């Protein structure tokens, strides 16, 4: 028979703490839920939790699937380790707090014992119990919900309670990107607008941005680990710390209007492989920023970049090497790149790309004065009389003084340039 905590509550098997937790899910008490002391052996971690989703996928990739199970189970121990490793310092602080002051903020569990909020507190209590062998209790409210029938409502609640009173554990950038893509694009549990509302974000562009970055990460995974479902390998983005570099690539590509956009994207992602393996002159995100600023956003240079990568089938050589040896971990990436033929190809690509970047930097420096003057001219062209109608007299006088200063500066500059 499936565990039902609500039946145990009805049978007065759990002690009330006297506390009440307010939730955005209505009940007969206007969303106020009593908090109960629940034995740890009746509870289990939520395998759908967004904060450690990619870590769990990595575990599955290495060890195979594992069934959720309460108590002192292998499943709970695996998740305990994952939660601990996700932020060891925060976990130690929570453990110390519980030892000194007991649990301060109640968690949230479903009627079958699945923990929706409170993984860190539950982990600290488990560690405490394992340390002194004295049974501990998780203080929580119990909801009459099931992941089989109420997954969207549970997801909305998970996002909303991130703003709770206990110090929040933010999603890591990669976990956040994966969670948004998984919820909106894969499971289709929510629209972009629904996710924005649940997460209390000011703009839906924050969500759309992460959806684009998830797609870039997937394309990167397809390059270095082809075969299988790239979603199941999203943990590679965490291992390789791709959030910063992917952000730069996304910014560069977002406004790009080029018939070669997909090839430019692929070249940038291969360049990310280079920055992670053979080019350590700068941090990868700074290298991607250089690529963005000096090549991708310049149409002539971005076309040259495509030619560099297509020359002598270099891009195909890279793809073929990873096709033969798909990576399963960050360490694998370095091993595959050390293959002589692939390393030689990547070194050629790196040399050509670096040369193109440096050439553009030199041109930019040489023409800095002209570029600034053109930007100044374009800025002035945007002004009309209407921009000054709302000024008071003092502000209007300041504007006139500023125009006279500009006029004098231009007169002196023209004189120096012998115009």
Coordinates of C-alpha atoms in Angstrom, one line a residue:
X1 CA 0.0 0.0 0.0
X2 CA 1.3 3.4 -1.0
X3 CA 2.4 5.7 1.9
X4 CA -0.1 8.4 2.7
X5 CA 1.1 11.0 5.3
X6 CA -2.4 12.6 5.4
X7 CA -3.9 9.4 6.7
X8 CA -1.2 9.3 9.4
X9 CA -2.1 12.9 10.3
X10 CA -5.8 12.0 10.4
X11 CA -4.9 9.1 12.8
X12 CA -2.9 11.6 15.0
X13 CA 0.4 9.8 14.4
X14 CA 2.4 13.0 14.0
X15 CA 2.9 15.7 16.5
X16 CA 1.9 19.3 15.6
X17 CA 4.7 21.9 16.2
X18 CA 2.2 24.7 16.7
X19 CA 3.5 26.6 13.7
X20 CA 1.5 27.4 10.6
X21 CA 2.9 28.0 7.1
X22 CA 1.1 30.2 4.6
X23 CA 1.1 28.8 1.0
X24 CA -0.4 30.1 -2.3
X25 CA -2.5 26.9 -2.5
X26 CA -5.9 27.2 -1.0
X27 CA -7.3 24.9 1.6
X28 CA -10.1 25.1 4.2
X29 CA -7.9 27.4 6.3
X30 CA -7.3 30.0 3.6
X31 CA -3.9 28.6 2.6
X32 CA -2.7 28.3 6.2
X33 CA -1.2 24.8 6.8
X34 CA -0.3 23.2 10.1
X35 CA 3.3 22.1 10.5
X36 CA 4.0 18.5 11.7
X37 CA 7.0 16.6 13.0
X38 CA 7.6 13.8 10.4
X39 CA 10.1 10.9 10.9
X40 CA 12.9 11.1 8.4
X41 CA 12.4 7.4 7.4
X42 CA 9.0 8.3 5.8
X43 CA 10.4 11.0 3.4
X44 CA 12.4 11.0 0.2
X45 CA 14.1 13.6 -2.1
X46 CA 12.3 15.0 -5.1
X47 CA 14.0 13.7 -8.2
X48 CA 12.3 16.5 -10.2
X49 CA 14.0 19.3 -8.2
X50 CA 15.5 21.8 -10.6
X51 CA 18.5 22.7 -8.4
X52 CA 20.3 19.4 -8.8
X53 CA 18.6 18.1 -12.0
X54 CA 21.8 18.0 -14.1
X55 CA 23.8 16.4 -11.3
X56 CA 21.2 13.6 -11.0
X57 CA 21.4 13.1 -14.8
X58 CA 25.1 12.7 -14.5
X59 CA 24.6 10.0 -11.8
X60 CA 22.2 8.2 -14.0
X61 CA 24.6 8.4 -16.9
X62 CA 27.3 6.8 -14.8
X63 CA 25.2 4.3 -12.7
X64 CA 21.9 3.8 -14.4
X65 CA 18.4 4.7 -13.2
X66 CA 17.4 4.5 -9.6
X67 CA 13.8 4.4 -8.1
X68 CA 12.7 7.0 -5.5
X69 CA 12.3 5.3 -2.2
X70 CA 11.9 6.7 1.4
X71 CA 14.0 5.9 4.5
X72 CA 17.6 4.7 4.6
X73 CA 17.6 3.9 0.9
X74 CA 20.2 4.0 -1.8
X75 CA 18.1 6.6 -3.5
X76 CA 18.1 9.0 -0.5
X77 CA 21.8 8.5 0.1
X78 CA 22.6 9.3 -3.5
X79 CA 20.6 12.5 -3.3
X80 CA 22.0 13.4 0.1
X81 CA 25.5 13.3 -1.5
X82 CA 24.3 15.4 -4.5
X83 CA 22.7 18.0 -2.3
X84 CA 25.8 18.2 0.0
X85 CA 28.2 18.5 -2.9
X86 CA 26.1 21.2 -4.6
X87 CA 27.0 23.7 -1.8
X88 CA 29.0 22.2 1.1
X89 CA 29.4 25.4 3.0
X90 CA 25.7 26.2 2.9
X91 CA 24.9 22.7 4.1
X92 CA 27.4 22.9 7.0
X93 CA 25.8 26.2 8.0
X94 CA 22.3 24.7 8.0
X95 CA 23.6 21.7 10.0
X96 CA 25.1 24.0 12.6
X97 CA 22.0 26.1 12.8
X98 CA 19.8 23.0 13.3
X99 CA 22.1 21.7 16.0
X100 CA 22.1 25.0 17.9
X101 CA 18.5 26.3 17.3
X102 CA 16.6 23.3 15.8
X103 CA 14.9 23.6 12.4
X104 CA 13.8 27.2 11.9
X105 CA 11.8 27.1 8.7
X106 CA 9.3 24.3 7.9
X107 CA 9.5 22.3 4.7
X108 CA 6.9 21.2 2.3
X109 CA 6.2 17.5 1.4
X110 CA 3.6 15.7 -0.6
X111 CA 1.3 13.1 0.9
X112 CA 3.6 10.3 -0.4
X113 CA 6.6 11.7 1.4
X114 CA 8.2 13.5 -1.5
X115 CA 10.0 16.7 -0.3
X116 CA 9.1 19.7 -2.4
X117 CA 10.9 22.3 -0.3
X118 CA 13.6 21.7 2.2
X119 CA 16.2 19.5 0.6
X120 CA 19.0 21.2 2.5
X121 CA 17.3 21.1 5.8
X122 CA 16.3 17.4 5.2
X123 CA 20.0 16.6 4.3
X124 CA 21.3 18.3 7.4
X125 CA 18.8 16.4 9.6
X126 CA 19.8 13.1 7.9
X127 CA 23.5 13.8 8.5
X128 CA 22.7 14.7 12.1
X129 CA 20.8 11.5 12.6
X130 CA 23.6 9.5 11.0
X131 CA 26.1 11.2 13.3
X132 CA 24.4 10.5 16.7
X133 CA 21.9 7.7 15.8
X134 CA 19.1 9.5 17.5
X135 CA 15.9 9.7 15.4
X136 CA 15.2 13.1 14.0
X137 CA 12.0 14.7 12.6
X138 CA 11.5 17.0 9.6
X139 CA 9.1 19.8 10.4
X140 CA 6.9 20.3 7.4
X141 CA 3.4 20.8 6.0
X142 CA 1.8 18.0 4.0
X143 CA 0.0 18.8 0.7
X144 CA -2.7 16.6 -0.9
X145 CA -0.9 16.7 -4.2
X146 CA 0.8 14.1 -6.5
X147 CA 3.4 14.4 -9.2
X148 CA 1.3 12.2 -11.3
X149 CA -1.6 14.6 -11.4
X150 CA -0.4 17.9 -10.1
X151 CA 3.1 18.3 -11.6
X152 CA 2.5 21.8 -13.0
X153 CA 1.1 23.1 -9.7
X154 CA 4.0 21.6 -7.8
X155 CA 6.5 23.3 -10.2
X156 CA 4.8 26.6 -9.8
X157 CA 5.0 26.2 -6.0
X158 CA 8.7 25.2 -6.2
X159 CA 9.4 28.5 -8.1
X160 CA 7.4 30.6 -5.7
X161 CA 8.9 29.3 -2.5
X162 CA 12.4 30.2 -3.6
X163 CA 11.5 33.5 -2.1
X164 CA 11.0 32.0 1.3
X165 CA 12.3 33.3 4.6
X166 CA 15.2 30.9 5.0
X167 CA 18.3 32.0 3.1
X168 CA 17.7 31.0 -0.5
X169 CA 19.8 28.6 -2.3
X170 CA 19.8 30.0 -5.8
X171 CA 19.9 27.8 -8.8
X172 CA 23.4 27.7 -10.3
X173 CA 23.3 29.4 -13.8
X174 CA 23.4 26.0 -15.6
X175 CA 20.7 24.5 -13.4
X176 CA 18.6 27.6 -13.9
X177 CA 19.0 27.4 -17.7
X178 CA 18.2 23.6 -17.7
X179 CA 15.2 24.1 -15.4
X180 CA 13.6 26.7 -17.7
X181 CA 14.2 24.7 -20.8
X182 CA 13.1 21.5 -19.3
X183 CA 9.9 23.0 -17.9
X184 CA 8.9 25.1 -20.9
X185 CA 10.3 23.4 -24.0
X186 CA 10.6 19.7 -23.0
X187 CA 7.8 19.0 -20.5
X188 CA 5.7 22.0 -21.8
X189 CA 4.3 22.4 -18.2
X190 CA 4.3 26.2 -18.5
X191 CA 4.5 29.0 -21.0
X192 CA 7.2 31.6 -20.8
X193 CA 4.8 34.0 -19.2
X194 CA 3.6 31.5 -16.7
X195 CA 7.1 30.7 -15.7
X196 CA 7.9 34.4 -15.3
X197 CA 4.9 34.9 -13.1
X198 CA 5.7 31.9 -10.9
X199 CA 9.4 32.9 -10.5
X200 CA 8.4 36.5 -9.9
X201 CA 10.7 37.8 -12.7
X202 CA 10.3 41.3 -13.9
X203 CA 10.7 40.5 -17.6
X204 CA 9.9 37.4 -19.7
X205 CA 13.1 38.2 -21.7
X206 CA 15.0 36.7 -18.8
X207 CA 13.3 33.4 -19.4
X208 CA 13.6 33.6 -23.2
X209 CA 17.3 34.4 -22.9
X210 CA 17.9 31.2 -20.9
X211 CA 15.9 29.1 -23.5
X212 CA 18.3 30.4 -26.2
X213 CA 21.3 29.6 -24.1
X214 CA 20.0 26.1 -23.4
X215 CA 19.8 25.5 -27.2
X216 CA 23.4 26.7 -27.6
X217 CA 24.5 24.3 -24.8
X218 CA 22.6 21.5 -26.6
X219 CA 24.4 22.3 -29.9
X220 CA 27.8 22.3 -28.0
X221 CA 27.0 18.9 -26.5
X222 CA 26.1 17.6 -30.0
X223 CA 29.6 18.6 -31.1
X224 CA 31.6 17.1 -28.3
X225 CA 29.3 14.2 -27.4
X226 CA 27.3 13.2 -30.4
X227 CA 24.8 10.3 -30.1
X228 CA 22.0 9.8 -27.6
X229 CA 19.9 12.5 -26.2
X230 CA 21.9 15.7 -25.5
X231 CA 19.5 16.6 -22.7
X232 CA 20.7 13.6 -20.7
X233 CA 24.3 15.0 -21.0
X234 CA 23.4 18.6 -19.8
X235 CA 25.6 17.9 -16.8
X236 CA 28.6 18.5 -19.1
X237 CA 27.7 22.2 -19.1
X238 CA 28.1 22.2 -15.3
X239 CA 31.4 20.3 -15.4
X240 CA 32.9 22.5 -18.1
X241 CA 31.5 25.7 -16.5
X242 CA 29.9 26.8 -19.8
X243 CA 27.6 29.5 -18.4
X244 CA 30.0 32.5 -18.9
X245 CA 31.2 31.6 -22.4
X246 CA 27.7 30.6 -23.6
X247 CA 26.4 33.9 -22.3
X248 CA 29.0 35.8 -24.5
X249 CA 28.2 33.6 -27.6
X250 CA 24.5 34.2 -27.1
X251 CA 24.9 37.9 -26.8
X252 CA 26.9 37.9 -30.0
X253 CA 24.4 35.8 -32.0
X254 CA 21.2 37.4 -30.7
X255 CA 21.2 40.3 -33.2
X256 CA 23.2 38.7 -35.9
X257 CA 21.6 38.9 -39.4
X258 CA 23.7 36.6 -41.6
X259 CA 22.9 33.8 -44.0
X260 CA 25.8 32.0 -42.3
X261 CA 24.5 32.3 -38.8
X262 CA 24.4 28.6 -38.1
X263 CA 28.0 28.1 -39.4
X264 CA 29.1 31.1 -37.3
X265 CA 27.4 29.6 -34.3
X266 CA 29.2 26.2 -34.9
X267 CA 32.5 28.0 -35.3
X268 CA 32.0 29.8 -32.1
X269 CA 31.2 26.6 -30.2
X270 CA 34.3 24.9 -31.6
X271 CA 36.3 27.9 -30.5
X272 CA 34.8 27.3 -27.1
X273 CA 36.4 23.8 -27.2
X274 CA 39.7 25.4 -28.1
X275 CA 39.4 27.9 -25.1
X276 CA 38.8 24.9 -22.8
X277 CA 41.7 22.8 -24.0
X278 CA 44.6 24.3 -25.8
X279 CA 44.3 28.1 -25.4
X280 CA 44.8 29.2 -21.8
X281 CA 45.9 32.8 -22.5
X282 CA 42.5 34.1 -21.2
X283 CA 39.5 32.7 -19.3
X284 CA 37.1 31.1 -21.8
X285 CA 34.4 33.8 -21.2
X286 CA 36.9 36.5 -22.1
X287 CA 38.0 34.7 -25.2
X288 CA 34.4 34.4 -26.3
X289 CA 34.0 38.1 -25.6
X290 CA 37.0 38.8 -27.8
X291 CA 35.4 36.6 -30.5
X292 CA 32.1 38.5 -30.1
X293 CA 33.5 42.0 -30.2
X294 CA 36.1 41.5 -32.9
X295 CA 34.7 38.9 -35.3
X296 CA 31.0 37.8 -34.8
X297 CA 29.5 41.3 -34.7
X298 CA 31.5 42.4 -37.7
X299 CA 29.9 40.9 -40.9
X300 CA 33.0 40.8 -43.0
X301 CA 35.1 39.2 -40.2
X302 CA 32.3 36.7 -39.3
X303 CA 32.4 35.6 -42.9
X304 CA 36.1 35.2 -42.7
X305 CA 35.7 33.1 -39.6
X306 CA 33.4 30.8 -41.5
X307 CA 36.0 30.4 -44.3
X308 CA 38.7 29.6 -41.7
X309 CA 36.6 26.8 -40.3
X310 CA 35.5 25.4 -43.6
X311 CA 39.0 25.6 -45.1
X312 CA 40.5 22.2 -45.7
X313 CA 37.4 20.6 -44.1
X314 CA 38.7 21.6 -40.6
X315 CA 35.2 21.8 -39.2
X316 CA 34.4 18.3 -40.5
X317 CA 37.7 17.0 -39.0
X318 CA 36.6 18.3 -35.6
X319 CA 33.2 16.7 -35.9
X320 CA 34.6 13.4 -37.0
X321 CA 37.0 13.2 -34.1
X322 CA 34.3 13.6 -31.5
X323 CA 32.0 11.3 -33.5
X324 CA 34.6 8.6 -33.0
X325 CA 35.2 9.5 -29.3
X326 CA 32.2 11.2 -27.7
X327 CA 33.0 12.6 -24.3
X328 CA 31.3 11.6 -21.1
X329 CA 33.1 14.0 -18.7
X330 CA 35.1 17.2 -18.7
X331 CA 38.3 15.2 -18.5
X332 CA 37.4 13.3 -21.6
X333 CA 37.4 16.5 -23.6
X334 CA 41.1 17.1 -22.9
X335 CA 41.9 13.4 -23.7
X336 CA 40.1 13.5 -27.1
X337 CA 41.8 16.8 -28.0
X338 CA 45.2 15.3 -27.3
X339 CA 44.7 13.1 -30.3
X340 CA 47.5 14.4 -32.6
X341 CA 45.3 15.0 -35.7
X342 CA 42.6 16.8 -33.8
X343 CA 45.0 18.9 -31.8
X344 CA 46.8 19.9 -34.9
X345 CA 43.5 21.0 -36.5
X346 CA 42.5 23.0 -33.4
X347 CA 45.8 24.7 -33.2
X348 CA 45.5 25.8 -36.8
X349 CA 42.0 27.1 -36.1
X350 CA 43.2 28.9 -32.9
X351 CA 46.1 30.5 -34.7
X352 CA 43.9 31.8 -37.6
X353 CA 41.2 33.0 -35.3
X354 CA 43.6 34.8 -33.0
X355 CA 45.2 36.4 -36.0
X356 CA 41.8 37.7 -37.2
X357 CA 41.0 39.0 -33.7
X358 CA 44.3 40.8 -33.4
X359 CA 44.0 42.3 -36.8
X360 CA 40.6 43.7 -36.0
X361 CA 41.9 45.1 -32.7
X362 CA 44.7 46.9 -34.5
X363 CA 42.2 48.4 -37.0
X364 CA 39.8 49.4 -34.2
X365 CA 42.6 51.1 -32.3
X366 CA 43.9 52.9 -35.5
X367 CA 40.4 54.2 -36.3
X368 CA 39.3 54.9 -32.8
X369 CA 39.0 58.6 -33.4
X370 CA 37.0 58.2 -36.5
X371 CA 34.7 55.7 -34.8
X372 CA 34.1 57.9 -31.8
X373 CA 33.4 60.9 -34.1
X374 CA 30.8 59.0 -36.1
X375 CA 29.1 57.8 -33.0
X376 CA 29.0 61.4 -31.7
X377 CA 27.4 62.5 -35.0
X378 CA 24.8 59.8 -34.9
X379 CA 23.9 60.6 -31.3
X380 CA 23.4 64.3 -32.2
X381 CA 21.2 63.4 -35.1
X382 CA 18.7 61.8 -32.7
X383 CA 17.9 65.1 -30.9
X384 CA 14.9 67.2 -31.9
X385 CA 13.4 70.4 -30.5
X386 CA 10.9 68.2 -28.5
X387 CA 13.7 66.8 -26.4
X388 CA 14.2 70.2 -24.8
X389 CA 10.6 71.5 -24.4
X390 CA 10.2 70.2 -20.9
X391 CA 13.3 71.8 -19.5
X392 CA 13.0 74.6 -16.9
X393 CA 14.9 77.9 -17.5
X394 CA 18.0 76.8 -15.6
X395 CA 18.2 73.5 -17.5
X396 CA 17.6 75.2 -20.8
X397 CA 20.4 77.6 -20.1
X398 CA 22.7 74.6 -19.3
X399 CA 21.7 73.1 -22.6
X400 CA 22.6 76.3 -24.5
X401 CA 26.0 76.4 -22.7
X402 CA 26.6 72.8 -23.6
X403 CA 25.9 73.5 -27.3
X404 CA 28.3 76.4 -27.3
X405 CA 31.0 74.2 -25.7
X406 CA 30.5 71.6 -28.4
X407 CA 30.6 74.3 -31.1
X408 CA 33.9 75.6 -29.7
X409 CA 35.4 72.1 -29.4
X410 CA 34.4 71.4 -33.1
X411 CA 35.9 74.7 -34.2
X412 CA 39.2 74.0 -32.5
X413 CA 39.3 70.4 -33.9
X414 CA 38.6 71.6 -37.4
X415 CA 41.3 74.1 -37.1
X416 CA 43.8 71.4 -36.0
X417 CA 42.7 69.2 -38.9
X418 CA 43.0 72.1 -41.3
X419 CA 39.4 71.7 -42.4

